[in-house]
PDB file of C-alpha atoms in Angstrom:
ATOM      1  CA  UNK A  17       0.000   0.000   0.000  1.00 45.00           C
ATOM      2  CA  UNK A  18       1.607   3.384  -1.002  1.00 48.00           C
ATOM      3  CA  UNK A  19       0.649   5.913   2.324  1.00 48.00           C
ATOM      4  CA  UNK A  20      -0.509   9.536   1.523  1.00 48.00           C
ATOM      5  CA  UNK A  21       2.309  12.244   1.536  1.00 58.00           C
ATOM      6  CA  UNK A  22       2.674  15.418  -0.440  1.00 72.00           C
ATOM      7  CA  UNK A  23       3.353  14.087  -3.409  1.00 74.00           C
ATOM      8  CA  UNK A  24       0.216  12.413  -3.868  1.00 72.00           C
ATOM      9  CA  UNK A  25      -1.695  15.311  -2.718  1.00 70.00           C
ATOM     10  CA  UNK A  26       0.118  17.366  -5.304  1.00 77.00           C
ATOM     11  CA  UNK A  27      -1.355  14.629  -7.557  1.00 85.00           C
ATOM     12  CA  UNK A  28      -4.316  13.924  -6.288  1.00 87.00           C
ATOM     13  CA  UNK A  29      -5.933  17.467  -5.784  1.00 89.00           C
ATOM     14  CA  UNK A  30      -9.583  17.692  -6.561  1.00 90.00           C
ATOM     15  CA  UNK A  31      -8.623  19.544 -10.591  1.00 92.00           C
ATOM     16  CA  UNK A  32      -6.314  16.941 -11.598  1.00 91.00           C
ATOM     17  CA  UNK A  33      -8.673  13.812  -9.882  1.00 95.00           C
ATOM     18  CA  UNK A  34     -11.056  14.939 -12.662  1.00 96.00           C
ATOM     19  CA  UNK A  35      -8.853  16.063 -15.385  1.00 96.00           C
ATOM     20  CA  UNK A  36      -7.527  12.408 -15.176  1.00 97.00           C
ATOM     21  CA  UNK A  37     -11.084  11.142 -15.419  1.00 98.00           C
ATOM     22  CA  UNK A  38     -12.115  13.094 -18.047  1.00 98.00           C
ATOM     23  CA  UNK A  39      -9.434  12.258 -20.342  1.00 99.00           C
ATOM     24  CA  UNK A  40      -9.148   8.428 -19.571  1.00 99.00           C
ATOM     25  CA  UNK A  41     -13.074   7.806 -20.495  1.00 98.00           C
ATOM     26  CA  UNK A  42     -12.720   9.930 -23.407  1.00 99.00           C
ATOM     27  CA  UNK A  43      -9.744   7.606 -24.859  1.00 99.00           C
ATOM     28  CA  UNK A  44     -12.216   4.495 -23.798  1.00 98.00           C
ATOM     29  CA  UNK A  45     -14.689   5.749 -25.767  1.00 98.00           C
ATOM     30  CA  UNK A  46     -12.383   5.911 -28.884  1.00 98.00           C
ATOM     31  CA  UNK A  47     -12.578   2.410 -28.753  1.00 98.00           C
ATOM     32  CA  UNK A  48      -9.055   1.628 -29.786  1.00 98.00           C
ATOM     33  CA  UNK A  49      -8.196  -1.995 -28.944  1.00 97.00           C
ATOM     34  CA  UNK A  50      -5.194  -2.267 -26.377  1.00 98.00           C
ATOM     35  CA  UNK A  51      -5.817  -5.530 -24.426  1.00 99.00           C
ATOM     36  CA  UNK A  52      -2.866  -7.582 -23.866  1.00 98.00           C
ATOM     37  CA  UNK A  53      -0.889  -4.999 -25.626  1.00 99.00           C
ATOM     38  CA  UNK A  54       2.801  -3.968 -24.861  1.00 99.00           C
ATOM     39  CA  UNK A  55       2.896  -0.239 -23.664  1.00 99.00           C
ATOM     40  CA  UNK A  56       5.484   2.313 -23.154  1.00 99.00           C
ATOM     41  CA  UNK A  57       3.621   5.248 -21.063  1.00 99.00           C
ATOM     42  CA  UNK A  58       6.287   8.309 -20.606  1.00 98.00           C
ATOM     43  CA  UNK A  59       6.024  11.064 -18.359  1.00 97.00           C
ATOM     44  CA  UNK A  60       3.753   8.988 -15.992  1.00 97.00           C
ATOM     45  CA  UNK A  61       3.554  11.480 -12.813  1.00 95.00           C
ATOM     46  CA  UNK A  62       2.562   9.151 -10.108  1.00 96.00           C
ATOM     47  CA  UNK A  63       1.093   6.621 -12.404  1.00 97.00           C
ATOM     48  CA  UNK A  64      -2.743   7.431 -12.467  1.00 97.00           C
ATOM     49  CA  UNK A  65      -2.896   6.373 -16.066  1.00 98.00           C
ATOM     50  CA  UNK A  66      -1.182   3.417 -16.102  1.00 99.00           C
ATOM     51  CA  UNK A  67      -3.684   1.220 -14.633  1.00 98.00           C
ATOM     52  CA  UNK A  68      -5.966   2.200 -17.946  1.00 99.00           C
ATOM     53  CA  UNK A  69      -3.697  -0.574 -19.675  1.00 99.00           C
ATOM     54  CA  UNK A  70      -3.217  -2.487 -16.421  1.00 99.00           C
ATOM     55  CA  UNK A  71      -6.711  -3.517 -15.885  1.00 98.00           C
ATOM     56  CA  UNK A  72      -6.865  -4.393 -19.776  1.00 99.00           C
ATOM     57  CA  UNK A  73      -4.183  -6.644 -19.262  1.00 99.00           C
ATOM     58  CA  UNK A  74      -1.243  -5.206 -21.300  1.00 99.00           C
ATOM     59  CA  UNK A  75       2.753  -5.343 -20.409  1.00 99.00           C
ATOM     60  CA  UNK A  76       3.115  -1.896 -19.387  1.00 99.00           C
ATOM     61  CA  UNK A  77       6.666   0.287 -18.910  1.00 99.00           C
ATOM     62  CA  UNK A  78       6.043   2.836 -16.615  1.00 99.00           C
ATOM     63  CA  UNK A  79       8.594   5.810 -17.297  1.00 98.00           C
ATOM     64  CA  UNK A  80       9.125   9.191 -15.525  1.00 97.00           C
ATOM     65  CA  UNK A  81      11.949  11.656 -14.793  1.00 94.00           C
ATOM     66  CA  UNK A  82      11.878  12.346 -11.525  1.00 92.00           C
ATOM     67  CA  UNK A  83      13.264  10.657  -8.612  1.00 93.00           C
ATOM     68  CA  UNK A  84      10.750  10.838  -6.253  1.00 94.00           C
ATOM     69  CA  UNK A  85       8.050   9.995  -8.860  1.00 94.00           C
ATOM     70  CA  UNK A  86       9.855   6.793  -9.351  1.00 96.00           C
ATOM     71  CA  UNK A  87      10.201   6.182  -6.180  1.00 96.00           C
ATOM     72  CA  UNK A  88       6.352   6.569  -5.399  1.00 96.00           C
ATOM     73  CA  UNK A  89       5.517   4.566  -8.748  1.00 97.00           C
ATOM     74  CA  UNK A  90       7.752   1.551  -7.540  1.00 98.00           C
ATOM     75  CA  UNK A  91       6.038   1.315  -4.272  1.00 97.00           C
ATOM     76  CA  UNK A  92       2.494   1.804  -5.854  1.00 97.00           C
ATOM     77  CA  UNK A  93       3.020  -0.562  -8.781  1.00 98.00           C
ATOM     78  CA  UNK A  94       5.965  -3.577  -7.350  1.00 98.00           C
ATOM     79  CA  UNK A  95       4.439  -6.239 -10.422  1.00 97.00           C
ATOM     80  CA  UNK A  96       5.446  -3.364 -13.151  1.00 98.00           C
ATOM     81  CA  UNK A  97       8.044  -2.500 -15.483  1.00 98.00           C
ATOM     82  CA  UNK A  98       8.811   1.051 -14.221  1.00 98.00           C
ATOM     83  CA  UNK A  99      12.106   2.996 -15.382  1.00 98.00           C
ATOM     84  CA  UNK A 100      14.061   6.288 -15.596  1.00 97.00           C
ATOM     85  CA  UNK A 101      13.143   8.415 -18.503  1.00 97.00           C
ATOM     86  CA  UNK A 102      13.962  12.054 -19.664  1.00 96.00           C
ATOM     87  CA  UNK A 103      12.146  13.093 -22.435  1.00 96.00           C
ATOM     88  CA  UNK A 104      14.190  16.461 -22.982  1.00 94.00           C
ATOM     89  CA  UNK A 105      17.032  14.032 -23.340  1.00 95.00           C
ATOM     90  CA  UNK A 106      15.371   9.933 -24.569  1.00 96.00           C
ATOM     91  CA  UNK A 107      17.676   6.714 -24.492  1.00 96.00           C
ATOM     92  CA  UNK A 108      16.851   3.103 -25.172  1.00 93.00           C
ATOM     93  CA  UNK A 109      14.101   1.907 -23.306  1.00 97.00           C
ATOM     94  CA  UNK A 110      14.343  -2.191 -22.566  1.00 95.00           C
ATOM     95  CA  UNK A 111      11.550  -3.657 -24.443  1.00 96.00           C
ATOM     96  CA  UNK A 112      11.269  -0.986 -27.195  1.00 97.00           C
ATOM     97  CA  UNK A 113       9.768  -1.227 -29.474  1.00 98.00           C
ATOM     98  CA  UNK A 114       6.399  -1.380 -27.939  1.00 99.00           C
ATOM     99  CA  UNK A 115       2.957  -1.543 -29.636  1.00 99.00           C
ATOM    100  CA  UNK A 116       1.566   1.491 -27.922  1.00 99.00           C
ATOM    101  CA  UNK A 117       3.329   4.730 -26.702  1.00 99.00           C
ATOM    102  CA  UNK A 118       0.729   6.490 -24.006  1.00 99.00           C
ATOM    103  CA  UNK A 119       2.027  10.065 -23.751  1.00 99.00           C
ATOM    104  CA  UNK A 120      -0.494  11.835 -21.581  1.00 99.00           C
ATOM    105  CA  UNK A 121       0.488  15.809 -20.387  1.00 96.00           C
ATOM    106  CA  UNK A 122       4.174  15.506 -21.140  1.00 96.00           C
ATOM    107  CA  UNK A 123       5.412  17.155 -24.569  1.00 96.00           C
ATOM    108  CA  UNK A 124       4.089  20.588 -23.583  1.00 95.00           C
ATOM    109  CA  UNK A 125       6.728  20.479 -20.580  1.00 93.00           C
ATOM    110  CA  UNK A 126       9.565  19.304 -23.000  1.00 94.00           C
ATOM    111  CA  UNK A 127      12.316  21.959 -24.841  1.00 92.00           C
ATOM    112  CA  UNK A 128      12.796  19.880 -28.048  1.00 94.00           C
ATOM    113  CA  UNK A 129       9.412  18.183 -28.400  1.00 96.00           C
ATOM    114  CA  UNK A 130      10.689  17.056 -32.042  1.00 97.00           C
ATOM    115  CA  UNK A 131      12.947  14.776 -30.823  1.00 96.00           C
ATOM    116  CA  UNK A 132      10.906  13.650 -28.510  1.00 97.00           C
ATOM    117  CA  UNK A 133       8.181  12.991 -30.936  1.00 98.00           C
ATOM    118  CA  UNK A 134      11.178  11.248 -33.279  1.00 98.00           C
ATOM    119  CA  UNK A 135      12.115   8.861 -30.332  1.00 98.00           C
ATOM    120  CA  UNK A 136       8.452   7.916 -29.704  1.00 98.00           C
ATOM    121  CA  UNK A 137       8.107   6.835 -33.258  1.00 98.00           C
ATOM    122  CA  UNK A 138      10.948   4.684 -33.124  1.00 98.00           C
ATOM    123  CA  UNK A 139       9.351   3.127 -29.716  1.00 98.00           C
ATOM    124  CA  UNK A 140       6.081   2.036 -31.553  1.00 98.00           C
ATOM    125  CA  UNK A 141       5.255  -0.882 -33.828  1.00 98.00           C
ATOM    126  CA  UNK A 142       1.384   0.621 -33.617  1.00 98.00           C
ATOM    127  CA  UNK A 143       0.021   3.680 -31.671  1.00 97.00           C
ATOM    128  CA  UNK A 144       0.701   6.753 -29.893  1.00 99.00           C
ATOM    129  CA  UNK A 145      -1.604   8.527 -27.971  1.00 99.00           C
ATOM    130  CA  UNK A 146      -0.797  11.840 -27.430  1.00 99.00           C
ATOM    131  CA  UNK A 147      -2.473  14.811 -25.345  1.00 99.00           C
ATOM    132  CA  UNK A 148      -1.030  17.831 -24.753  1.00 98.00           C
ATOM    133  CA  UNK A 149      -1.543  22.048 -24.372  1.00 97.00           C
ATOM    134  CA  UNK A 150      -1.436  23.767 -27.727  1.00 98.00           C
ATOM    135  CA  UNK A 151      -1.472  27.207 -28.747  1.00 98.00           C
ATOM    136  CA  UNK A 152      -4.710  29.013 -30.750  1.00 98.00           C
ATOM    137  CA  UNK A 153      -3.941  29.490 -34.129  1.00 96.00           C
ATOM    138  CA  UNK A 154      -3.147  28.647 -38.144  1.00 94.00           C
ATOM    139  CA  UNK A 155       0.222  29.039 -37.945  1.00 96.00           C
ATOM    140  CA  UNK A 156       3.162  25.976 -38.180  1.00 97.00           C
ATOM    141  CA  UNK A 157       4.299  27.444 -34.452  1.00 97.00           C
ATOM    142  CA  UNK A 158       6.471  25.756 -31.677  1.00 96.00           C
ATOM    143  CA  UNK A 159       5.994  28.914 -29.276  1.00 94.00           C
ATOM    144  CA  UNK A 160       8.679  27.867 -26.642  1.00 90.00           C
ATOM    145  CA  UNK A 161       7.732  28.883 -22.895  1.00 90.00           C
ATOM    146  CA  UNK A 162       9.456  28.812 -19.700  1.00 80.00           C
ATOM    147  CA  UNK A 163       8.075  26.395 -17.215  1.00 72.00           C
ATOM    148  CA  UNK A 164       8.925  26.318 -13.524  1.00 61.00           C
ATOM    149  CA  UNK A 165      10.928  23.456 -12.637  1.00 58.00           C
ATOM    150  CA  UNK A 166      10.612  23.785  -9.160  1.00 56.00           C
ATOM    151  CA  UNK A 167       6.665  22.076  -9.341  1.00 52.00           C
ATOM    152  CA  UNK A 168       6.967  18.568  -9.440  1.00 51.00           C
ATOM    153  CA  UNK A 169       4.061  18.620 -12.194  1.00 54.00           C
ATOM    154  CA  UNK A 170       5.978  20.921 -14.771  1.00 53.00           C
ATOM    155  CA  UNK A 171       9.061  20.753 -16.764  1.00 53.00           C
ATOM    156  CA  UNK A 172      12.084  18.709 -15.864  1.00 55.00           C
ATOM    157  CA  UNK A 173      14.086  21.572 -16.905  1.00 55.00           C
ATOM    158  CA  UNK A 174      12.260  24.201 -16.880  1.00 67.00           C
ATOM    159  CA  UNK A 175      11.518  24.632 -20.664  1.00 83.00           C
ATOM    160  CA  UNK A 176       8.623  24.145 -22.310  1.00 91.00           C
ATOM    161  CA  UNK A 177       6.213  24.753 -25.660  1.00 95.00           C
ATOM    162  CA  UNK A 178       2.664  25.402 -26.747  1.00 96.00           C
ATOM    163  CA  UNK A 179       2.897  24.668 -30.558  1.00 98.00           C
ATOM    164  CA  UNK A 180      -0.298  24.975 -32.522  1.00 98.00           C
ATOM    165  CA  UNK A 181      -2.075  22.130 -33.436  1.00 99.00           C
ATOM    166  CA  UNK A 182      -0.467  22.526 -37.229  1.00 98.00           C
ATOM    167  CA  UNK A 183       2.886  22.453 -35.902  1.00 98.00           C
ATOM    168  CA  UNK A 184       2.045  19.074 -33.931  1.00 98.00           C
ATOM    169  CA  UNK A 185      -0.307  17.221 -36.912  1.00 99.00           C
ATOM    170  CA  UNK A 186       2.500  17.906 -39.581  1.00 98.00           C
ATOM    171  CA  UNK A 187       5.284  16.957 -37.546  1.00 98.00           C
ATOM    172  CA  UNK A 188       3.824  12.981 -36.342  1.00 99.00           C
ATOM    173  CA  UNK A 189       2.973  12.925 -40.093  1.00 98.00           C
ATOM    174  CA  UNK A 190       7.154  12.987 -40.879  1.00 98.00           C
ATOM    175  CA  UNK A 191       6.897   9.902 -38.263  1.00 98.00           C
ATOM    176  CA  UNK A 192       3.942   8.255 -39.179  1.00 98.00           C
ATOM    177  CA  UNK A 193       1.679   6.671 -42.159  1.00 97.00           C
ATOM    178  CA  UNK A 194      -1.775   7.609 -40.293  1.00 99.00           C
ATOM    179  CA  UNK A 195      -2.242  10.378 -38.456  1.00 99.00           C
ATOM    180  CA  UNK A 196      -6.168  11.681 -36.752  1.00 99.00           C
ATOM    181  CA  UNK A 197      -7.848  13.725 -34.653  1.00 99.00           C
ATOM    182  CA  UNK A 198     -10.955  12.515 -32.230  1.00 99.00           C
ATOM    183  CA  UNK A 199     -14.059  14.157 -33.518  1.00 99.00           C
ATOM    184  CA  UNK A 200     -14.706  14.249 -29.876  1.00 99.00           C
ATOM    185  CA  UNK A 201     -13.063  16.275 -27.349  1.00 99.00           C
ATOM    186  CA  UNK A 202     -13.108  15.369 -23.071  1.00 99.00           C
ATOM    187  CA  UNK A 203     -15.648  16.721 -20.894  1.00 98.00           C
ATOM    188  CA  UNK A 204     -13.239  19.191 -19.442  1.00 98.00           C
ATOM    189  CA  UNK A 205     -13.125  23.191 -20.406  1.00 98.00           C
ATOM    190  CA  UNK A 206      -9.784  22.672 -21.012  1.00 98.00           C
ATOM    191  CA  UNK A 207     -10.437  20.877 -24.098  1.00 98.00           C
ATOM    192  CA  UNK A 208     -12.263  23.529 -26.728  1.00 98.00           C
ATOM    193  CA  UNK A 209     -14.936  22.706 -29.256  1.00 98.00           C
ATOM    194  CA  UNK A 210     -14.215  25.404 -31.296  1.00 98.00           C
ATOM    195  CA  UNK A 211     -10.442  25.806 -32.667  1.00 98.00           C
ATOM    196  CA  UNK A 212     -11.740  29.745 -35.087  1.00 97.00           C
ATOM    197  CA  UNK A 213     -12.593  31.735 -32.049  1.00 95.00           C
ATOM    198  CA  UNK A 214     -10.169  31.281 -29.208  1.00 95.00           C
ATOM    199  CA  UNK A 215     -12.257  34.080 -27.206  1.00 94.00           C
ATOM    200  CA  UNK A 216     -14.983  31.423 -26.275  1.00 92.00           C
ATOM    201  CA  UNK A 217     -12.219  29.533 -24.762  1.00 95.00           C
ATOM    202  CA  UNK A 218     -12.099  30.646 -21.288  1.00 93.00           C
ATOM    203  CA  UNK A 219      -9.739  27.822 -19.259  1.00 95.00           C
ATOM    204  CA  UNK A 220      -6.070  28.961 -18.791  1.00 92.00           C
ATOM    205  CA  UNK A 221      -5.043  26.102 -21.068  1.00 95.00           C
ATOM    206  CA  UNK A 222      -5.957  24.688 -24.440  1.00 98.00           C
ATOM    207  CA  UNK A 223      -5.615  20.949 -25.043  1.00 98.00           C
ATOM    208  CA  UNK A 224      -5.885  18.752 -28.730  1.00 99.00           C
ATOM    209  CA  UNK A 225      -5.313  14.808 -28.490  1.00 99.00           C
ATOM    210  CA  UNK A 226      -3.972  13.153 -31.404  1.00 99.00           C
ATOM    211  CA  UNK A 227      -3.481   9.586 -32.572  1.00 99.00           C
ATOM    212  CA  UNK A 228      -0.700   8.777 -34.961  1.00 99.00           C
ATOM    213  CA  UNK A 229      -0.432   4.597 -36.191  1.00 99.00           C
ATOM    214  CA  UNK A 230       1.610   2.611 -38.551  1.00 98.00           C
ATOM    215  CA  UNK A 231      -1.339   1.451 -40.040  1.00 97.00           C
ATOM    216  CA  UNK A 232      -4.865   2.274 -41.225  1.00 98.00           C
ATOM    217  CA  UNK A 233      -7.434   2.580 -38.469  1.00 98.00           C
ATOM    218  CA  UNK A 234     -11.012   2.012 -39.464  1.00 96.00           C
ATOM    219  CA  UNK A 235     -12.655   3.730 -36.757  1.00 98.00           C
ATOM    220  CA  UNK A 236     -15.629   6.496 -37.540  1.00 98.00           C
ATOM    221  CA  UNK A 237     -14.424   8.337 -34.176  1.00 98.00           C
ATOM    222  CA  UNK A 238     -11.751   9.484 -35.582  1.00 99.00           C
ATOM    223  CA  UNK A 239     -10.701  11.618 -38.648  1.00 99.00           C
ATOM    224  CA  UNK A 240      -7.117  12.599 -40.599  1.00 98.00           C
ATOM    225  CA  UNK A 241      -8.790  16.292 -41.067  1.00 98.00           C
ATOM    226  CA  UNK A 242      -7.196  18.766 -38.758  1.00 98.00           C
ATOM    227  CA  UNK A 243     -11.035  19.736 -37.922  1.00 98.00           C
ATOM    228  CA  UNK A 244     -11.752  23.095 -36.405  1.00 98.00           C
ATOM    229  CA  UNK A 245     -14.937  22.218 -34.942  1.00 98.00           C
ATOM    230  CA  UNK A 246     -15.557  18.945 -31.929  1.00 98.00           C
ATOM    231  CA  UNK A 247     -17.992  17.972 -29.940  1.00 98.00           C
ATOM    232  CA  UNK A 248     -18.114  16.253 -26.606  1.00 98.00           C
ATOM    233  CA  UNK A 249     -18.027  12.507 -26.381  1.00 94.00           C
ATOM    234  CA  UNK A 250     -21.143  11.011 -24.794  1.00 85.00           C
TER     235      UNK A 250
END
């Protein structure tokens, strides 16, 4: 049993309990087969995505940067893979290549999310799934930011980005054959419906979700059209 302390309250405040939530049943309702899968999930946090592919019964890695994540993640799941991972600066994972990458929150925190994005590809026989805070806008854009290191939920190294959604859909299709976007967005104002008029959008951050795969997916809840309109997923 892994006890309460202060990281898991940093964790597990009310806003991220139900960001989690809200973005986990939206990727159910995708309805992507994983079961029995082999998964590489990076920037993990504490974990509170991982057992998403645990309870389906895939052969998860469990990565993360920080040393008293991994600490917390090796007490909270002993049965698992879990491993040291900087994303700002990626080496060989055992196992890799894996059939899905989960990267959940992470790229936004990350200086060169190209090469991150690069290394991912090269980790995956199938899927990514990616979610991350873009920037409004048309434009191919990285828009580097500074993040503050010094929160355990931020960047590693204090260096982040908020491309545009352009910048992010061209770039996985250098990496891979298929790339879509949900028609459906989370139930979570973070998450707009309405990519032409960024003054509806009133949460502090803007999130997109993509799904990139090596091959073809038949699957009407998704589309390869950047689209500027979503809805919310029932």
């Amino acid at each position: 049993m892994v006890r309460p302390n202060n990281l898991a309250k940093t964790f597990h405040s009310p806003n991220y309990l139900r960001h989690n939530a809200r973005r986990l049943e939206h990727l159910a309702s995708l309805r992507i087969p994983v079961a029995g899968m082999s998964v590489l999930e990076v920037g993990a946090g504490i974990g509170d995505h991982s057992h998403y592919y645990i309870d389906r019964g895939c052969s998860i890695t469990i990565t993360e940067a920080r040393t008293e994540n991994l600490q917390y993640l090796k007490k909270r799941y002993p049965n698992n893979n879990v491993q040291f991972l900087d994303m700002d600066n990626p080496s060989a994972v055992e196992g890799s290549p894996f059939d899905i990458v989960h990267c959940y929150g992470l790229l936004y925190h990350l200086k060169d999310p190209e090469q991150a994005l690069k290394f991912l590809s090269q980790s995956t026989r199938k899927f990514i799934f990616l979610e991350t805070c873009v920037s409004f806008g048309e434009e191919d854009k990285l828009n580097p930011v500074v993040d503050d290191m010094s929160i355990r939920t931020q960047s590693y190294w204090g260096n982040g980005c908020r491309p545009t959604r352009l910048w992010l859909f061209k770039k996985l299709q250098e990496f891979f054959e298929n790339v879509y976007i949900p028609k459906t967005q989370p139930n979570h104002e973070e998450f707009p419906l309405d990519w032409t008029d960024p003054e509806k959008h009133k949460a502090h951050f803007q999130r997109a979700i993509f799904i990139a795969s090596r091959e073809v997916l038949k699957n009407d809840m998704l589309t390869h059209c950047l689209l500027n309109k979503q809805r919310r997923h029932n």
